[in-house]
DNA sequence: CCCCTCGGCTGAACCGGTCCAGTGACCCTC
DNA sequence: GAGGGTCACTGGACCGGTTCAGCCGAGGGG
């Protein structure tokens, strides 16, 4: 059962292919009566435009790409990506754009994917995530000439359109809140040090702590996994000057840290306050529920998709600073005992 | 800067388009010398085949679709989908197939997506997940004539190619293990009752409990969220005949249940044993670490992708029963006090 | 009444590949 | 040395749309 084409419609309607094309695309050149007849036939025989044929005429591919460059076992852990994707999706599907997804092993493979997608005309643009310091992808993508929106701070985005949130403000809010509660020894269990947002949060953390005249404010870097989060927490809590509050860079490490504290017979929040970055159902089911830095991740994705679509349409896409993460206090933070 | 086409290569090599096509596709019809020359030129100018042009010749779209039909906030929670996707991906990208992803609100929208993808020639096939009892998508997809692999039990897959795991065996293994430990009152906190795998697990649970002559073995249905998992656990633990072991249908509910038990001053595993379905880093960071039913989810996705690619290639794709989930015991299960 | 305009439509080129029929050139063979 | 076969390659149709130039007829203006 062949898929119907405009030639089939043309034959049935007794007009030319050209007329059918005009009718179906809402362009002038056919009378209303003919247009209605053609639309009725198209509808009846279940015609759909063949995107390949459309794309061949220099038109858009009506798809954008997203390549994720973290090992599968890390990806699954964090709700972040799934939420981000659903936000991107919502925006794309409203405009009938498809999302091409690929999980890659490293940046080289990721660039290979972009080159292929772009070269084959599969996508009209892409969204770059997890920016690194001096990210090699930025100049390479710039050279490729593909429309790209970057999820990350403008300082690392080169000439690409950035969509970002003010992590520094969030760090400041958190530390100031903890200090207001009476904490003086605050630690940070951070993610991968080569990620640009890790660096930004690190610097903000250092600056705020110094500005408030706090004692040692150690930062430990991890790979975002529960195991490393647990190990980092164990180390921090075993030190002679153990912190009374720890800020974690994601939820799974925060939960792991919570478990470690309880294992070490420390009461949370009396002996240790815990803050997690990014809210997730997980943070609310553990006891005590975790104080978190909340972001609207789907909105974040949606905004990136909007900017990308604008870019593809040739509209000048301006950088977008999204809402800064907000501190949501729950049971895991309190004045130190 | 226009993308190079085979016409450009032909001009530079001084041959016809046809010869270039043969050379680039490894087909006979050109001498090795000419082929080498053409490949060198193609490589030099960075030529990539335009998939639209290829697809137009009745060739494959070289993409498969996956539509996920759960609200975004549920999707993010479970690592399942991300792991599944990365497994599917690994198989697809090895064959240079792309994955089209869409998050939809309901089955009707999902069918709309499939109709569009298939009608537009965007995909060569799709993978159907989260089968329901009497799933309306099955007959509709059959009618569409699109190659489809179903992740779910053959009994619900109609004429579509199923890839599934023996959940019944996993349920049996779990209950028998708990009974061997000395448990007599075992409960199950299940997922959405309309899902076919929930029904299968429910039935297996009932059968095994009855077969072993156990007392009341209640089943509570939820929407997979931590909140409902917590509520279900609270209800079960408040009943006069409270269970000494609970088997949860996912990890987040198991963690929520664990928290509820600890809140109610019940010791896990002394007063209550907890088993989670699907291992995830989460299960290992909480205290005690959870006994789980482990599946190799990426492999599951990879197998589905393999079957789908076979189907697309016109090879008869046989149903595939994947490995049954294995019980991995950790600290959350023990003989009842 | 004739010319001009314009709406409505046709026919064909075009996008970038694939693939088939056909054409020489060359070699082998009887 | 004529006939047949193979090899290497060419030219062009084709896929399913879009788009443009051009054509025809009706209606309006002078």
XYZ file of C-alpha atoms (C1' of nucleotides) in Angstrom:
734
model
C 0.000 0.000 0.000
C 1.920 2.997 -1.345
C 1.796 6.257 0.520
C -0.332 8.789 -1.366
C 1.528 11.641 -3.059
C 0.422 14.976 -4.385
C 0.386 13.398 -7.846
C -2.412 11.095 -6.648
C -4.329 14.060 -5.332
C -3.744 15.979 -8.547
C -5.087 13.098 -10.623
C -8.194 12.722 -8.477
C -8.872 16.430 -8.434
C -8.159 16.808 -12.127
C -5.577 19.540 -11.591
C -1.793 19.788 -11.803
C 0.744 18.976 -9.086
C 1.514 22.668 -8.806
C -2.041 23.567 -7.978
C -2.147 20.884 -5.318
C 1.031 22.217 -3.775
C -0.377 25.724 -3.604
C -3.628 24.494 -2.139
C -1.987 22.389 0.553
C 0.393 25.109 1.609
C -2.166 27.841 1.902
C -0.527 29.845 -0.833
C -2.346 32.033 -3.345
C -2.756 30.669 -6.821
C -5.875 28.525 -6.487
C -9.501 29.415 -5.979
C -11.136 28.692 -2.664
C -13.371 26.088 -4.251
C -10.445 24.174 -5.741
C -8.499 24.486 -2.512
C -11.350 23.009 -0.521
C -11.738 20.154 -2.996
C -8.019 19.386 -2.871
C -7.890 19.534 0.909
C -10.860 17.201 1.125
C -9.212 14.653 -1.144
C -5.895 14.946 0.687
C -7.643 14.379 3.945
C -9.650 11.476 2.639
C -6.741 9.506 1.269
C -4.601 10.339 4.290
C -1.911 12.316 2.541
C 1.126 13.524 4.505
C 3.930 15.598 3.080
C 7.088 13.569 2.554
C 9.682 15.476 4.541
C 12.489 14.078 2.436
C 11.017 15.647 -0.672
C 10.467 18.894 1.164
C 13.927 18.925 2.642
C 15.367 18.393 -0.803
C 14.063 21.781 -1.883
C 16.388 23.505 0.519
C 13.638 23.584 3.081
C 14.165 22.802 6.722
C 14.652 19.293 8.034
C 12.246 20.180 10.833
C 14.354 18.452 13.411
C 16.937 19.507 15.963
C 19.632 17.442 17.554
C 20.733 16.785 21.090
C 23.831 14.730 21.823
C 24.426 13.768 25.422
C 27.967 13.096 26.404
C 27.840 11.334 29.725
C 28.148 7.600 30.277
C 24.780 5.883 30.380
C 25.065 4.995 34.036
C 25.449 8.650 34.999
C 22.701 9.796 32.693
C 20.103 7.562 34.231
C 20.861 8.754 37.697
C 19.835 12.333 37.366
C 16.336 13.370 36.496
C 17.871 16.504 35.007
C 18.194 15.283 31.443
C 14.830 13.636 31.204
C 13.196 16.801 32.484
C 15.262 18.928 30.164
C 14.306 16.773 27.216
C 10.633 16.932 28.022
C 10.871 20.718 28.196
C 12.670 20.935 24.864
C 10.158 18.543 23.399
C 7.136 20.500 24.491
C 8.408 23.504 22.606
C 9.490 21.567 19.554
C 6.369 19.505 19.112
C 4.241 22.622 19.264
C 6.065 23.637 16.090
C 6.100 20.094 14.674
C 9.824 19.795 15.054
C 11.311 16.445 15.950
C 14.102 15.838 18.415
C 17.027 13.667 17.408
C 18.775 12.201 20.387
C 22.114 10.512 20.631
C 24.164 9.356 23.580
C 27.882 9.598 22.871
C 31.045 8.657 24.700
C 33.182 11.760 24.309
C 33.370 15.176 22.720
C 35.039 13.877 19.605
C 32.220 11.431 18.985
C 29.748 14.193 19.757
C 31.263 16.461 17.123
C 31.185 13.548 14.714
C 27.474 13.230 15.341
C 26.897 16.930 14.735
C 28.942 16.868 11.575
C 26.989 13.907 10.306
C 23.597 15.313 11.252
C 24.374 18.667 9.735
C 26.106 17.277 6.666
C 23.294 14.880 5.949
C 20.728 17.604 6.363
C 19.080 15.706 9.176
C 18.805 18.614 11.581
C 18.419 22.381 11.380
C 20.306 23.030 14.586
C 21.355 21.614 17.915
C 21.519 22.253 21.620
C 24.869 21.966 23.353
C 24.894 20.937 27.001
C 27.458 20.353 29.727
C 29.868 23.041 28.623
C 33.458 22.496 29.621
C 36.095 25.073 30.373
C 37.648 25.991 27.026
C 35.201 23.639 25.420
C 36.622 22.398 22.109
C 33.103 21.935 20.757
C 32.384 25.650 20.727
C 34.886 26.675 18.025
C 34.213 23.503 16.071
C 30.489 24.086 16.037
C 31.028 27.724 15.124
C 33.075 26.603 12.156
C 30.393 24.138 11.133
C 27.976 27.041 10.742
C 25.097 25.137 12.298
C 22.591 27.090 14.411
C 23.320 26.154 17.999
C 22.062 27.178 21.403
C 24.279 26.525 24.367
C 22.991 25.646 27.803
C 25.565 27.415 29.873
C 27.178 30.655 30.868
C 27.926 33.183 28.094
C 31.556 33.302 29.177
C 32.057 29.819 27.772
C 29.706 30.039 24.807
C 31.847 31.968 22.349
C 29.655 33.412 19.611
C 26.921 30.826 20.200
C 23.615 31.831 21.734
C 23.665 31.042 25.458
C 20.772 30.197 27.742
C 21.840 30.116 31.356
C 20.911 30.640 34.974
C 22.776 32.617 37.572
C 24.326 29.847 39.609
C 26.475 32.322 41.502
C 23.414 33.994 42.978
C 22.074 30.608 44.019
C 25.335 29.710 45.716
C 25.352 33.057 47.487
C 21.764 32.671 48.669
C 22.521 29.217 50.015
C 25.682 30.130 51.866
C 24.156 33.283 53.307
C 21.173 31.273 54.493
C 23.408 28.723 56.180
C 25.478 31.461 57.790
C 22.329 33.154 59.009
C 21.417 29.869 60.660
C 24.750 30.065 62.476
C 26.976 27.833 60.363
C 30.652 28.759 60.068
C 32.138 25.637 58.543
C 30.449 24.910 55.243
C 31.674 22.454 52.635
C 30.766 21.888 49.019
C 30.673 18.514 47.290
C 30.936 19.496 43.654
C 30.550 17.724 40.330
C 33.097 17.270 37.583
C 35.708 20.046 37.853
C 36.102 20.397 34.092
C 32.468 21.479 33.674
C 32.148 25.205 33.345
C 29.199 25.493 35.696
C 31.159 23.609 38.340
C 33.910 26.185 38.023
C 31.396 29.007 38.289
C 29.809 27.546 41.397
C 33.232 26.822 42.889
C 34.355 30.382 42.435
C 31.108 31.813 43.770
C 31.341 29.520 46.781
C 34.909 30.600 47.489
C 34.070 34.279 47.039
C 31.015 34.229 49.274
C 32.753 32.263 52.010
C 35.703 34.631 51.916
C 33.417 37.650 51.852
C 31.605 36.433 54.946
C 34.879 35.740 56.710
C 34.168 32.042 57.082
C 36.773 29.526 58.165
C 37.984 26.835 55.792
C 35.354 26.124 53.203
C 36.549 22.970 51.466
C 35.401 21.907 48.021
C 35.584 18.262 46.979
C 35.132 17.295 43.335
C 33.345 14.117 42.273
C 31.848 12.470 39.205
C 28.260 13.028 40.417
C 27.776 9.410 41.464
C 26.411 8.330 44.815
C 29.596 6.433 45.597
C 31.835 9.448 45.182
C 29.335 11.617 46.990
C 29.405 9.193 49.902
C 33.198 9.019 49.901
C 33.535 12.796 49.820
C 31.071 13.159 52.673
C 32.865 10.526 54.719
C 36.141 12.331 54.249
C 34.689 15.708 55.156
C 32.956 14.369 58.258
C 36.093 12.582 59.406
C 38.256 15.679 59.283
C 39.172 17.338 62.583
C 37.407 20.530 61.577
C 34.330 18.812 60.276
C 31.787 21.008 58.522
C 28.357 21.618 60.022
C 26.782 22.010 56.600
C 27.405 20.500 53.174
C 26.074 21.717 49.853
C 25.910 18.970 47.222
C 25.927 19.500 43.470
C 23.146 17.006 42.782
C 20.434 15.052 44.508
C 21.903 11.565 44.427
C 25.097 12.695 46.162
C 23.056 14.554 48.740
C 21.105 11.404 49.544
C 24.311 9.404 49.698
C 25.781 12.046 52.007
C 22.694 11.906 54.192
C 23.101 8.135 54.526
C 26.751 8.492 55.408
C 25.957 11.039 58.103
C 23.317 8.798 59.613
C 25.724 5.878 59.455
C 28.219 7.958 61.396
C 25.527 8.581 64.012
C 25.287 12.236 63.141
C 21.841 13.733 63.278
C 20.611 15.655 60.254
C 19.946 18.550 60.634
C 21.178 18.955 64.238
C 24.760 17.861 63.607
C 24.870 18.393 59.884
C 22.812 20.464 57.494
C 22.429 19.163 53.925
C 21.529 21.095 50.791
C 21.044 19.488 47.374
C 21.225 21.080 43.950
C 18.141 20.394 41.838
C 14.932 19.271 43.382
C 13.574 15.855 42.499
C 10.998 13.508 43.994
C 13.939 11.759 45.574
C 14.680 14.766 47.786
C 11.209 14.624 49.250
C 10.984 10.944 50.029
C 14.080 10.672 52.217
C 14.060 11.589 55.902
C 14.545 14.369 56.617
C 13.387 15.797 53.287
C 16.179 17.778 51.706
C 16.547 21.517 51.441
C 17.209 22.094 47.747
C 18.041 24.591 45.069
C 15.044 24.380 42.791
C 15.118 25.074 39.085
C 12.328 24.762 36.577
C 14.274 22.441 34.320
C 11.560 21.828 31.713
C 11.219 25.602 31.340
C 14.958 25.842 30.938
C 14.801 23.329 28.092
C 11.801 25.039 26.564
C 13.594 28.375 26.526
C 16.610 26.851 24.846
C 14.363 25.289 22.208
C 12.616 28.634 21.635
C 15.907 30.397 21.091
C 17.066 27.671 18.740
C 13.905 27.820 16.653
C 14.275 31.582 16.412
C 17.854 31.130 15.291
C 16.783 28.625 12.656
C 14.110 31.018 11.414
C 16.866 33.546 10.907
C 15.602 35.781 13.670
C 18.394 37.207 15.758
C 18.338 35.131 18.918
C 19.424 37.051 21.971
C 21.103 35.415 24.959
C 18.654 34.477 27.674
C 19.319 34.553 31.351
C 16.803 32.213 32.909
C 15.577 32.396 36.489
C 18.211 31.697 39.107
C 17.681 28.550 41.200
C 15.642 29.274 44.309
C 16.347 27.869 47.732
C 13.535 25.650 49.013
C 14.050 24.889 52.676
C 12.987 21.569 54.111
C 13.954 19.494 57.090
C 17.620 18.909 56.289
C 18.832 22.360 57.311
C 18.791 23.919 60.775
C 21.062 25.872 63.117
C 24.079 23.805 64.155
C 23.758 22.096 67.541
C 29.076 27.882 1.765
C 26.958 25.303 -0.030
C 27.193 21.720 1.049
C 29.097 19.714 -1.569
C 27.055 17.307 -3.683
C 27.996 14.378 -5.847
C 27.715 16.700 -8.835
C 30.634 18.704 -7.429
C 32.647 15.553 -7.007
C 31.741 14.403 -10.513
C 32.881 17.693 -11.979
C 36.205 17.622 -10.120
C 36.836 13.997 -10.989
C 35.772 14.467 -14.576
C 33.222 11.649 -14.453
C 29.443 11.414 -14.368
C 27.187 11.546 -11.300
C 26.413 7.892 -11.777
C 30.031 6.868 -11.535
C 30.412 8.883 -8.344
C 27.376 7.215 -6.856
C 28.780 3.759 -7.624
C 32.153 4.669 -6.220
C 30.806 6.085 -2.992
C 28.495 3.163 -2.375
C 31.065 0.471 -2.952
C 29.161 -0.857 -5.919
C 30.733 -2.404 -9.013
C 30.823 -0.296 -12.129
C 33.967 1.766 -11.579
C 37.639 0.846 -11.642
C 39.572 0.817 -8.415
C 41.674 3.739 -9.589
C 38.626 5.899 -10.293
C 36.984 4.823 -7.069
C 40.036 5.846 -5.074
C 40.197 9.191 -6.841
C 36.514 9.861 -6.190
C 36.743 8.845 -2.545
C 39.748 11.108 -2.104
C 37.907 14.084 -3.571
C 34.764 13.341 -1.522
C 36.834 13.163 1.600
C 38.728 16.307 0.790
C 35.721 18.512 0.192
C 33.873 16.955 3.143
C 31.015 15.417 1.273
C 28.167 13.756 3.169
C 25.215 12.037 1.591
C 22.053 14.084 1.849
C 19.646 11.723 3.581
C 16.667 13.539 2.143
C 17.804 12.767 -1.377
C 18.499 9.174 -0.426
C 15.209 8.770 1.347
C 13.431 10.078 -1.709
C 14.580 7.064 -3.704
C 12.430 4.794 -1.600
C 15.412 4.151 0.612
C 15.202 4.082 4.358
C 14.902 7.175 6.500
C 17.569 5.672 8.752
C 15.764 6.686 11.873
C 13.440 5.013 14.329
C 10.945 6.586 16.671
C 10.228 6.340 20.352
C 7.262 8.102 21.898
C 7.063 8.146 25.664
C 3.662 8.524 27.164
C 4.196 9.426 30.776
C 3.988 12.901 32.282
C 7.385 14.586 32.415
C 7.539 14.558 36.192
C 7.200 10.763 36.273
C 9.647 10.256 33.447
C 12.440 12.038 35.187
C 12.053 10.038 38.328
C 12.952 6.634 37.024
C 16.330 5.905 35.551
C 14.583 3.209 33.505
C 13.878 5.277 30.415
C 17.230 6.966 30.249
C 18.957 3.598 30.510
C 16.612 2.092 27.963
C 17.285 4.926 25.567
C 21.026 4.610 25.905
C 20.745 0.896 25.172
C 18.602 1.491 22.101
C 20.982 4.202 21.015
C 24.072 2.080 21.262
C 22.566 -0.400 18.843
C 21.193 2.230 16.498
C 24.274 4.375 16.253
C 26.368 1.331 15.416
C 24.218 1.112 12.297
C 24.077 4.887 11.809
C 20.416 5.037 12.643
C 19.077 8.044 14.484
C 16.562 7.999 17.312
C 13.582 10.316 17.183
C 12.177 10.977 20.601
C 8.909 12.513 21.609
C 7.203 12.876 24.950
C 3.426 12.774 24.600
C 0.490 13.205 26.918
C -1.722 10.274 26.030
C -2.126 7.355 23.668
C -4.090 9.351 21.165
C -1.315 11.903 20.862
C 1.173 9.077 20.668
C -0.647 7.502 17.733
C -0.781 10.909 16.115
C 2.985 11.121 16.396
C 3.449 7.685 14.852
C 1.068 8.512 12.021
C 2.926 11.708 11.321
C 6.390 10.174 11.532
C 5.406 7.259 9.343
C 3.385 9.342 6.885
C 6.158 11.874 6.475
C 8.716 9.140 5.960
C 10.663 10.335 8.966
C 11.145 6.924 10.540
C 11.437 3.344 9.384
C 9.885 1.906 12.503
C 9.206 2.422 16.175
C 9.437 0.891 19.598
C 6.285 0.706 21.699
C 6.665 0.793 25.469
C 4.419 0.663 28.523
C 1.869 -1.701 27.059
C -1.582 -1.473 28.549
C -4.149 -4.180 28.929
C -6.080 -4.283 25.632
C -3.788 -1.557 24.396
C -5.532 0.458 21.668
C -2.175 1.272 20.107
C -1.518 -2.304 19.071
C -4.304 -2.661 16.485
C -3.789 0.906 15.312
C -0.095 0.391 14.729
C -0.786 -2.928 13.017
C -3.120 -1.138 10.643
C -0.522 1.540 9.986
C 1.799 -1.144 8.638
C 4.850 0.364 10.291
C 7.544 -2.016 11.581
C 7.208 -2.023 15.343
C 8.796 -3.833 18.238
C 6.922 -3.955 21.487
C 8.577 -3.937 24.878
C 6.208 -6.191 26.722
C 4.676 -9.609 27.053
C 3.575 -11.374 23.835
C 0.077 -11.809 25.238
C -0.506 -8.075 24.799
C 1.517 -7.543 21.633
C -0.904 -8.821 19.013
C 0.959 -9.528 15.791
C 3.765 -7.134 16.691
C 7.215 -8.444 17.574
C 7.576 -8.600 21.360
C 10.706 -8.305 23.455
C 10.029 -9.144 27.064
C 11.354 -10.523 30.318
C 9.754 -13.127 32.539
C 8.480 -10.969 35.362
C 6.517 -13.868 36.806
C 9.690 -15.813 37.459
C 11.198 -12.774 39.155
C 8.157 -12.364 41.366
C 8.286 -16.066 42.248
C 11.983 -15.926 43.083
C 11.438 -12.916 45.327
C 8.487 -14.313 47.235
C 10.130 -17.713 47.673
C 13.243 -16.019 48.983
C 11.251 -13.991 51.489
C 9.323 -17.071 52.584
C 12.572 -18.972 52.992
C 13.710 -16.185 55.306
C 10.595 -16.857 57.372
C 8.189 -14.200 56.135
C 4.498 -15.085 56.008
C 2.898 -11.680 55.496
C 4.222 -10.144 52.319
C 2.742 -7.136 50.538
C 3.249 -5.672 47.088
C 3.208 -1.968 46.262
C 2.524 -2.024 42.552
C 2.562 0.527 39.746
C -0.251 1.613 37.486
C -2.861 -1.152 37.341
C -3.670 -0.576 33.690
C -0.144 -1.478 32.602
C 0.081 -5.006 31.339
C 3.283 -5.816 33.201
C 1.650 -4.684 36.433
C -1.166 -7.148 35.788
C 1.316 -9.915 35.064
C 3.264 -9.243 38.246
C 0.045 -8.948 40.239
C -1.163 -12.296 39.037
C 2.189 -13.988 39.609
C 2.309 -12.518 43.108
C -1.173 -13.792 43.916
C -0.438 -17.212 42.474
C 2.841 -17.692 44.286
C 1.451 -16.505 47.619
C -1.536 -18.805 47.263
C 0.689 -21.677 46.203
C 2.853 -21.251 49.284
C -0.202 -21.042 51.516
C 0.598 -17.543 52.729
C -1.822 -15.394 54.670
C -3.248 -12.225 53.197
C -0.901 -10.857 50.570
C -2.239 -7.388 49.826
C -1.456 -5.484 46.639
C -1.699 -1.690 46.567
C -1.641 0.140 43.242
C 0.075 3.497 42.813
C 1.237 5.880 40.103
C 4.928 5.080 40.718
C 5.587 8.330 42.574
C 7.337 8.537 45.901
C 4.286 10.152 47.503
C 1.961 7.317 46.613
C 4.615 4.780 47.534
C 4.917 6.418 50.940
C 1.162 6.555 51.410
C 0.744 2.899 50.431
C 3.503 1.864 52.829
C 2.001 3.884 55.647
C -1.348 2.217 55.110
C 0.144 -1.252 54.995
C 2.246 -0.706 58.100
C -0.726 0.699 60.012
C -2.943 -2.317 59.359
C -3.491 -4.749 62.225
C -1.907 -7.563 60.263
C 1.018 -5.550 59.113
C 3.313 -7.191 56.572
C 6.872 -8.116 57.494
C 8.055 -7.638 53.932
C 7.072 -5.326 51.075
C 8.004 -5.660 47.436
C 7.919 -2.343 45.556
C 7.473 -1.927 41.805
C 10.211 0.695 41.454
C 13.118 2.181 43.306
C 11.718 5.563 44.253
C 8.724 3.999 45.993
C 11.003 1.577 47.794
C 13.094 4.453 49.125
C 9.950 6.315 50.133
C 8.711 3.161 51.866
C 12.014 2.799 53.649
C 11.726 6.359 54.955
C 8.188 5.760 56.133
C 9.229 2.627 58.001
C 12.067 4.450 59.697
C 9.719 7.304 60.553
C 7.394 4.774 62.181
C 10.351 3.549 64.247
C 10.441 0.232 62.466
C 13.853 -1.224 61.873
C 14.705 -2.297 58.336
C 15.373 -5.190 57.918
C 14.539 -6.492 61.419
C 10.914 -5.318 61.480
C 10.379 -4.926 57.764
C 12.137 -6.305 54.719
C 12.117 -4.165 51.580
C 12.649 -5.236 47.973
C 12.775 -2.834 45.030
C 12.183 -3.523 41.368
C 15.041 -2.285 39.146
C 18.404 -1.540 40.568
C 19.728 2.012 40.392
C 22.472 3.951 42.133
C 19.755 5.193 44.430
C 19.224 1.715 45.878
C 22.845 1.536 46.942
C 23.216 4.926 48.572
C 20.390 4.597 51.088
C 20.803 2.801 54.419
C 20.346 -0.081 54.463
C 21.101 -0.624 50.781
C 18.121 -2.190 49.071
C 17.671 -5.756 47.945
C 16.590 -5.397 44.324
C 15.407 -7.163 41.223
C 18.154 -6.345 38.745
C 17.650 -6.099 35.010
C 20.138 -5.131 32.372
C 17.986 -2.341 31.003
C 20.413 -1.051 28.354
C 20.662 -4.617 27.014
C 16.885 -4.799 26.978
C 16.770 -1.659 24.848
C 19.570 -2.898 22.635
C 17.729 -6.144 21.964
C 14.586 -4.297 21.053
C 16.564 -2.107 18.659
C 18.191 -5.166 17.099
C 14.833 -6.784 16.486
C 13.473 -3.590 15.025
C 16.398 -3.168 12.642
C 15.946 -6.774 11.529
C 12.273 -6.101 10.938
C 13.103 -3.003 8.913
C 15.593 -4.998 6.845
C 12.778 -7.339 6.016
C 14.283 -10.188 8.000
C 11.696 -12.110 9.933
C 12.123 -10.874 13.492
C 11.322 -13.500 16.061
C 9.992 -12.681 19.501
C 12.735 -12.408 22.097
C 12.467 -13.410 25.697
C 15.172 -11.495 27.497
C 16.795 -12.550 30.747
C 14.471 -12.555 33.734
C 15.278 -10.014 36.467
C 17.652 -11.479 39.062
C 17.344 -10.973 42.766
C 20.322 -9.111 44.237
C 20.233 -9.286 48.019
C 21.509 -6.432 50.114
C 20.902 -5.168 53.590
C 17.184 -4.434 53.379
C 16.037 -8.058 53.635
C 16.445 -10.420 56.593
C 14.412 -12.917 58.602
C 11.544 -11.200 60.458
C 12.281 -10.376 64.095
C -15.044 47.158 -29.044
C -10.382 46.507 -27.985
C -6.693 46.284 -24.824
C -4.937 45.444 -20.318
C -4.904 43.301 -16.010
C -5.207 39.688 -13.110
C -6.858 35.438 -11.063
C -6.405 30.551 -11.719
C -4.061 27.154 -13.434
C -0.422 24.307 -16.214
C 4.052 22.522 -17.442
C 8.530 22.026 -16.383
C 12.781 22.754 -13.924
C 14.906 21.713 -9.769
C 16.707 19.736 -5.233
C 20.602 15.429 -4.581
C 20.861 11.380 -4.744
C 19.943 6.062 -7.072
C 19.886 3.019 -10.715
C 18.970 1.235 -15.270
C 19.710 1.036 -20.200
C 22.991 1.926 -23.342
C 27.695 2.859 -25.418
C 32.405 2.267 -26.566
C 36.727 0.051 -25.910
C 39.077 -3.895 -25.210
C 39.997 -8.819 -24.889
C 39.117 -13.557 -25.962
C 37.950 -17.145 -29.004
C 37.059 -20.034 -32.958
C 38.915 -11.187 -38.329
C 34.110 -11.394 -37.124
C 31.345 -12.366 -33.153
C 30.622 -12.326 -28.313
C 31.466 -10.949 -23.659
C 33.081 -7.999 -20.096
C 34.456 -3.772 -18.067
C 34.129 1.147 -17.187
C 31.499 4.642 -17.690
C 27.601 7.963 -19.478
C 23.064 9.915 -19.874
C 18.860 10.307 -18.187
C 14.617 8.915 -15.736
C 12.994 8.978 -11.225
C 11.637 9.800 -6.158
C 7.843 13.807 -4.184
C 7.648 17.778 -3.293
C 8.339 23.466 -4.428
C 8.441 27.202 -7.365
C 8.571 29.968 -11.348
C 7.427 31.386 -15.994
C 3.851 31.409 -18.904
C -0.822 30.734 -20.746
C -5.780 31.339 -21.039
C -10.064 33.505 -20.284
C -12.958 36.728 -17.932
C -13.833 41.262 -16.502
C -13.048 46.214 -16.395
C -11.683 50.640 -18.286
C -11.305 53.842 -21.890
